[in-house]
Amino acid sequence: ALISFGSAFAFSYAQYEHLGYLLGYPDPAQDLYTAPELPKDIPRIQLRLAGEKRKHNEGRVEVFYEEEWGTVCDDDFTIHAAQVVCRELGYSDAVSWSPSSKYGKGEGRIWFDNVHCTGNEKSLAQCESNGIGVSDCKHTEDVGVVCSDKRIPGFKFVNTLTNNINSLNIQVEDVRIRPILSSYRKRNPVTEGYVEVKDGGKWKQICDDEWTHMNSRVICGMFGFPGDKRYNTRVYKMFARRRKPTYWDYSINCTGNEAHLSSCKLGHTLAIKANSTCEQGTPVVVSCVPGRAFAPTPMAGYRKAFRQEQPLVRLRGGAVVGEGRVEVLKNGEWGTICDDNWNLVAEVIMTKYVFMTIYGCVYENMYFPGMGPVHMNEVKCSGFEKSVTECPFNMDKDSEGCSHEEDAGVRCNVPAMGFQRRLRLSGGRNPFEGRVEVLMERNGSLVWGTVCGEGWGTMEAMVVCRQLGLGFASHAFQETWNWPGAVNADSVVMSGVRCAGTEMSLSHCLHHGEYLSCPKGGGRFAAGVSCSETAPDLVLNPQVVEQTTYLEDRPMFMLECAYEENCLGSTFSSTPANSYRRLLRFSSQIHNNGQSDFRPKASRETWVWHDCHRHYHSMEVFTHYDLLSNNGTKVAEGHKASFCLEDSECDEGIEKRYECANFGEQGITVGCWDTYRHDIDCQWVDISDVKPGDYIFQIVINPNYEVAESDYTNNIVKCRCRYDGHRIWMYNCHIGGSFSAETEDTFPGLINNQVTHR
């Protein structure tokens, strides 16, 4: 027997409704749900989502008809059919659908094939098809859907079937941990209290007669906590005697490694547990242990921003906290995990990753491919390890048969902090853009207001998009003339915002506090953002830098254009005209490993023409080149303007889209790379004044964060360099962040592309 619950976002709102974050938002309870009435000639079916590696709002579509569960074939299936399925299950909309049994092969009959829906049907049975039970498909063609996290307000599952115990599907609207003790009511996040389910519009407790530690483990995991702990049972028994509980009709049976309560089964005993049947027990209580980044504090005192530590496991490339490509540290170098035989691995990612639940994760293979070694292959976890590094794997086949296209990723539950309710975008054409408005305390009350646009940039926009769960920033705006926003929220309530880019909330960034400074004021000069579910990710090939380095003594008369573009050392003007400059030359091969094309920030109409070189600059500063001493002091520098962003070469099967010839569009397509050859102007560092010795050579792409990317930490390449006055050797070139912190400490300068003053 199965249980179906509401969305993750739904229970996070219920979890924190006592904090008063909902000011300015409509009350979902105002919309009343009415169950659809179907014509008598339409077959009565029941739907559910099932399968492996999934969250509660996604999975293989299964249909119950004539006392048997079956599946739906992916032939002719469309997003319109997915919308019908999701709404029939109580979700507001469909996000996507997946063919070819992504969630595993089902069993039994294939009830529907060649389904054609308009999207307006009340039931999948109303859509045109070959006829129920008529199919020539195999279970390798079972279709799956991903539904929106948002539930239809007031939705309650209506069971139109007479089910036996094995096919019973109990639908409840929501689940939460309700704080009971006064000390926990003030904490954020809530870590201890009654486990309650919302059924028939009423919150109900669960009798603890058949409750197990495994159930508590799953409850804590689904709310983003790494584990559970003991609590004071005596005080809760006293509370239960004073206030009579209202019990839910069912018990729950979890194995302990489910990512969500909806994956658990109903308990063995389905007898109605009315109040008289729980005389020996009390309402279920859980006490969860939060990760260090989510340690509970009073709401007013929560000021901590997430600061990366040095774990053995990390996530990269995810749009929001708690998701991304899984990387592990082995022999001092970061590498990926191949998704071959990926079973319960996602559910044990990770105890030392400071904000993650250990087992509230599900597999996801949609993140940007990694680089470097593949450290683990054929990983087999039981589901109860504390870290994926404890799971056995095939040590003889670390990377055999695996490419980075098979890099494994996860999406994990994280504690709902209520940050999302203190920020909104207003005035935009769609939910992904608008003027940034924040909820701040002013004169003892919470008011909505704007953020000063002065100094607003990409890193600040990244935090806003992450806080709202909207993915990555695509643009940051210092003026919002086209987005009027809410009239009563024009006043500036936050100024001087400076973010490192890793914060979970805009309030965690540096800002002026109560003493605001914004000369232009709010309104049309307020900060704005546009967000995107995807982003580019530029990565420089370190091997190409290492293999193409050489010295050139270039005559002065051949450097006039380079001098105009400020590509030479400070002593150039005092160098005799019949002399030369010594240049450290190299090639740069810049790959776009992201999920969207890299485009210059400036539109083509605003590109700057440079007459000497006879080309346009789409980005005045595209890369920085620095030669550093072993203590981190800069001894020589260079820079490269983006005079031509184009697709030099692409991976197999990908077509070039950008070409600079004839004032063409500039950019780098996903899966392509742009090569700046060693023999073009400014592709060098002027080392004419550098003494022989050992140095660190460093390249940083997109150093001013002009264009948003999914990951800035891999925009840097560092090499060791030895110069004897006549020759130069480049060795140990690597991408920033690809080694352990201890190894990186031997390479002074920027550890990664995070500017310290931000």
Coordinates of C-alpha atoms in Angstrom, one line a residue, residues 195-394:
V195 CA 5.0 14.7 13.1
E196 CA 1.7 15.8 11.6
V197 CA -0.1 15.0 8.3
K198 CA -2.8 17.1 6.7
D199 CA -5.8 15.0 5.8
G200 CA -9.2 16.3 4.8
G201 CA -8.0 19.9 5.5
K202 CA -7.1 19.0 9.2
W203 CA -3.7 18.4 10.8
K204 CA -3.5 15.1 12.5
Q205 CA -0.9 13.4 14.7
I206 CA 0.4 9.8 14.2
C207 CA 0.2 7.3 17.0
D208 CA 3.6 6.1 18.0
D209 CA 2.5 2.4 18.7
E210 CA 4.2 1.1 15.6
W211 CA 6.6 4.0 15.0
T212 CA 10.3 3.0 14.5
H213 CA 13.7 4.7 14.4
M214 CA 13.7 4.1 10.6
N215 CA 10.6 6.2 10.2
S216 CA 12.2 9.1 12.2
R217 CA 15.3 8.8 10.0
V218 CA 13.2 9.3 6.9
I219 CA 11.2 12.2 8.4
C220 CA 14.4 14.0 9.3
G221 CA 15.9 13.3 5.9
M222 CA 13.0 14.6 4.0
F223 CA 13.3 17.9 5.9
G224 CA 17.0 18.1 5.1
F225 CA 18.5 17.0 8.4
P226 CA 21.4 14.5 8.6
G227 CA 20.0 12.4 11.5
D228 CA 17.8 12.2 14.5
K229 CA 18.5 12.1 18.2
R230 CA 16.8 11.3 21.5
Y231 CA 14.4 13.7 23.1
N232 CA 12.7 14.2 26.5
T233 CA 9.7 11.9 26.3
R234 CA 8.3 12.8 29.7
V235 CA 7.5 16.4 28.7
Y236 CA 5.7 15.3 25.6
K237 CA 3.6 12.8 27.5
M238 CA 2.5 15.5 29.8
F239 CA 1.6 17.7 26.9
A240 CA -0.4 14.9 25.3
R241 CA -2.4 14.4 28.5
R242 CA -3.3 18.1 28.6
R243 CA -4.3 18.4 25.0
K244 CA -6.2 15.5 23.4
P245 CA -4.5 14.6 20.1
T246 CA -6.4 13.9 16.8
Y247 CA -4.8 10.8 15.3
W248 CA -4.4 9.9 11.7
D249 CA -6.0 6.7 10.6
Y250 CA -2.9 4.8 9.5
S251 CA 0.6 3.8 10.6
I252 CA 3.7 4.0 8.5
N253 CA 6.5 1.5 7.7
C254 CA 9.8 2.9 6.3
T255 CA 12.9 0.9 5.6
G256 CA 15.1 3.9 6.6
N257 CA 16.7 4.9 3.3
E258 CA 13.7 6.5 1.5
A259 CA 14.2 10.1 0.3
H260 CA 10.7 11.1 1.2
L261 CA 7.8 9.8 3.3
S262 CA 5.8 9.2 0.1
S263 CA 8.2 6.3 -0.7
C264 CA 7.3 4.5 2.5
K265 CA 4.5 1.9 2.7
L266 CA 1.6 1.9 5.1
G267 CA 2.1 -0.2 8.2
H268 CA 1.1 -3.8 8.4
T269 CA -1.9 -2.9 10.6
L270 CA -4.5 -0.8 8.7
A271 CA -7.0 -0.8 11.5
I272 CA -8.4 2.6 12.2
K273 CA -6.3 4.1 15.0
A274 CA -9.0 6.3 16.6
N275 CA -8.2 7.9 19.9
S276 CA -9.3 4.8 21.8
T277 CA -6.8 2.6 20.0
C278 CA -3.7 4.7 21.0
E279 CA -4.3 4.6 24.7
Q280 CA -0.8 3.1 25.3
G281 CA 0.9 5.6 23.1
T282 CA 1.3 9.3 22.3
P283 CA 1.7 11.4 19.2
V284 CA 4.9 10.7 17.3
V285 CA 7.8 13.1 18.1
V286 CA 11.0 13.5 16.1
S287 CA 14.1 15.4 17.1
C288 CA 16.4 16.0 14.2
V289 CA 20.1 17.0 14.0
P290 CA 20.8 19.9 11.6
G291 CA 23.9 20.3 9.5
R292 CA 26.4 22.9 10.7
A293 CA 25.3 25.5 8.2
F294 CA 21.7 25.2 9.4
A295 CA 22.3 25.1 13.2
P296 CA 19.1 26.5 14.8
T297 CA 19.3 30.0 16.1
P298 CA 16.6 32.6 17.0
M299 CA 15.3 34.2 13.8
A300 CA 16.6 37.6 14.6
G301 CA 20.1 36.2 15.3
Y302 CA 20.5 34.2 12.1
R303 CA 23.3 36.0 10.3
K304 CA 25.6 33.1 9.1
A305 CA 26.5 32.8 5.5
F306 CA 27.6 29.4 4.1
R307 CA 31.4 29.1 4.1
Q308 CA 33.0 26.2 2.2
E309 CA 35.0 23.8 4.3
Q310 CA 37.2 20.9 3.1
P311 CA 35.0 17.8 3.0
L312 CA 35.7 14.6 1.2
V313 CA 32.6 15.0 -1.0
R314 CA 31.2 18.1 -2.6
L315 CA 28.5 19.2 -5.2
R316 CA 29.3 21.3 -8.2
G317 CA 27.2 22.8 -11.0
G318 CA 23.8 22.9 -9.3
A319 CA 21.5 25.9 -9.5
V320 CA 20.4 25.8 -5.9
V321 CA 21.8 24.7 -2.6
G322 CA 21.7 20.9 -2.2
E323 CA 22.0 19.8 -5.8
G324 CA 24.8 19.2 -8.3
R325 CA 27.4 16.9 -9.7
V326 CA 29.0 14.7 -7.0
E327 CA 32.8 15.0 -6.6
V328 CA 35.0 13.2 -4.2
L329 CA 38.5 13.9 -3.0
K330 CA 41.1 11.2 -3.6
N331 CA 44.9 11.4 -3.3
G332 CA 44.6 15.2 -3.0
E333 CA 42.6 15.6 -6.3
W334 CA 38.9 16.1 -6.9
G335 CA 37.2 13.7 -9.3
T336 CA 33.8 12.5 -10.2
I337 CA 31.7 9.3 -9.7
C338 CA 30.5 7.3 -12.6
D339 CA 26.8 6.5 -12.5
D340 CA 27.2 2.8 -13.4
N341 CA 25.2 0.7 -10.9
W342 CA 24.2 3.9 -9.1
N343 CA 21.7 2.4 -6.6
L344 CA 21.5 3.8 -3.0
V345 CA 24.6 6.0 -3.5
A346 CA 22.5 9.2 -3.7
E347 CA 20.9 8.4 -0.4
V348 CA 24.2 8.4 1.5
I349 CA 25.6 11.6 0.0
M350 CA 26.9 12.8 2.8
T351 CA 27.4 13.5 6.4
K352 CA 30.4 15.8 6.2
Y353 CA 28.9 18.0 3.5
V354 CA 27.8 20.7 5.9
F355 CA 24.3 21.4 4.7
M356 CA 23.2 18.1 3.4
T357 CA 21.0 15.4 4.7
I358 CA 22.7 12.0 4.5
Y359 CA 19.8 10.1 2.9
G360 CA 17.4 12.7 1.6
C361 CA 18.9 12.6 -1.9
V362 CA 17.8 11.3 -5.2
Y363 CA 19.8 10.6 -8.4
E364 CA 19.9 13.2 -11.1
N365 CA 22.0 13.1 -14.2
M366 CA 21.4 16.5 -15.7
Y367 CA 24.3 18.6 -14.4
F368 CA 27.3 19.9 -16.3
P369 CA 30.0 17.3 -17.0
G370 CA 33.0 17.5 -14.7
M371 CA 36.7 17.4 -15.6
G372 CA 39.7 15.5 -14.2
P373 CA 39.7 11.9 -13.1
V374 CA 36.7 9.6 -12.5
H375 CA 37.5 8.4 -9.0
M376 CA 34.7 5.8 -8.4
N377 CA 32.9 3.4 -10.6
E378 CA 30.3 0.7 -10.0
V379 CA 29.6 2.1 -6.5
K380 CA 27.4 -0.1 -4.3
C381 CA 25.9 1.4 -1.1
S382 CA 23.6 -0.3 1.4
G383 CA 21.9 3.1 2.2
F384 CA 23.2 3.3 5.7
E385 CA 26.8 4.5 5.2
K386 CA 27.7 7.9 6.6
S387 CA 29.4 9.0 3.4
V388 CA 29.7 7.8 -0.1
T389 CA 33.4 7.4 0.4
E390 CA 32.6 4.5 2.7
C391 CA 30.7 2.6 0.0
P392 CA 32.5 -0.2 -1.8
F393 CA 33.3 0.3 -5.5
N394 CA 35.3 -1.4 -8.2

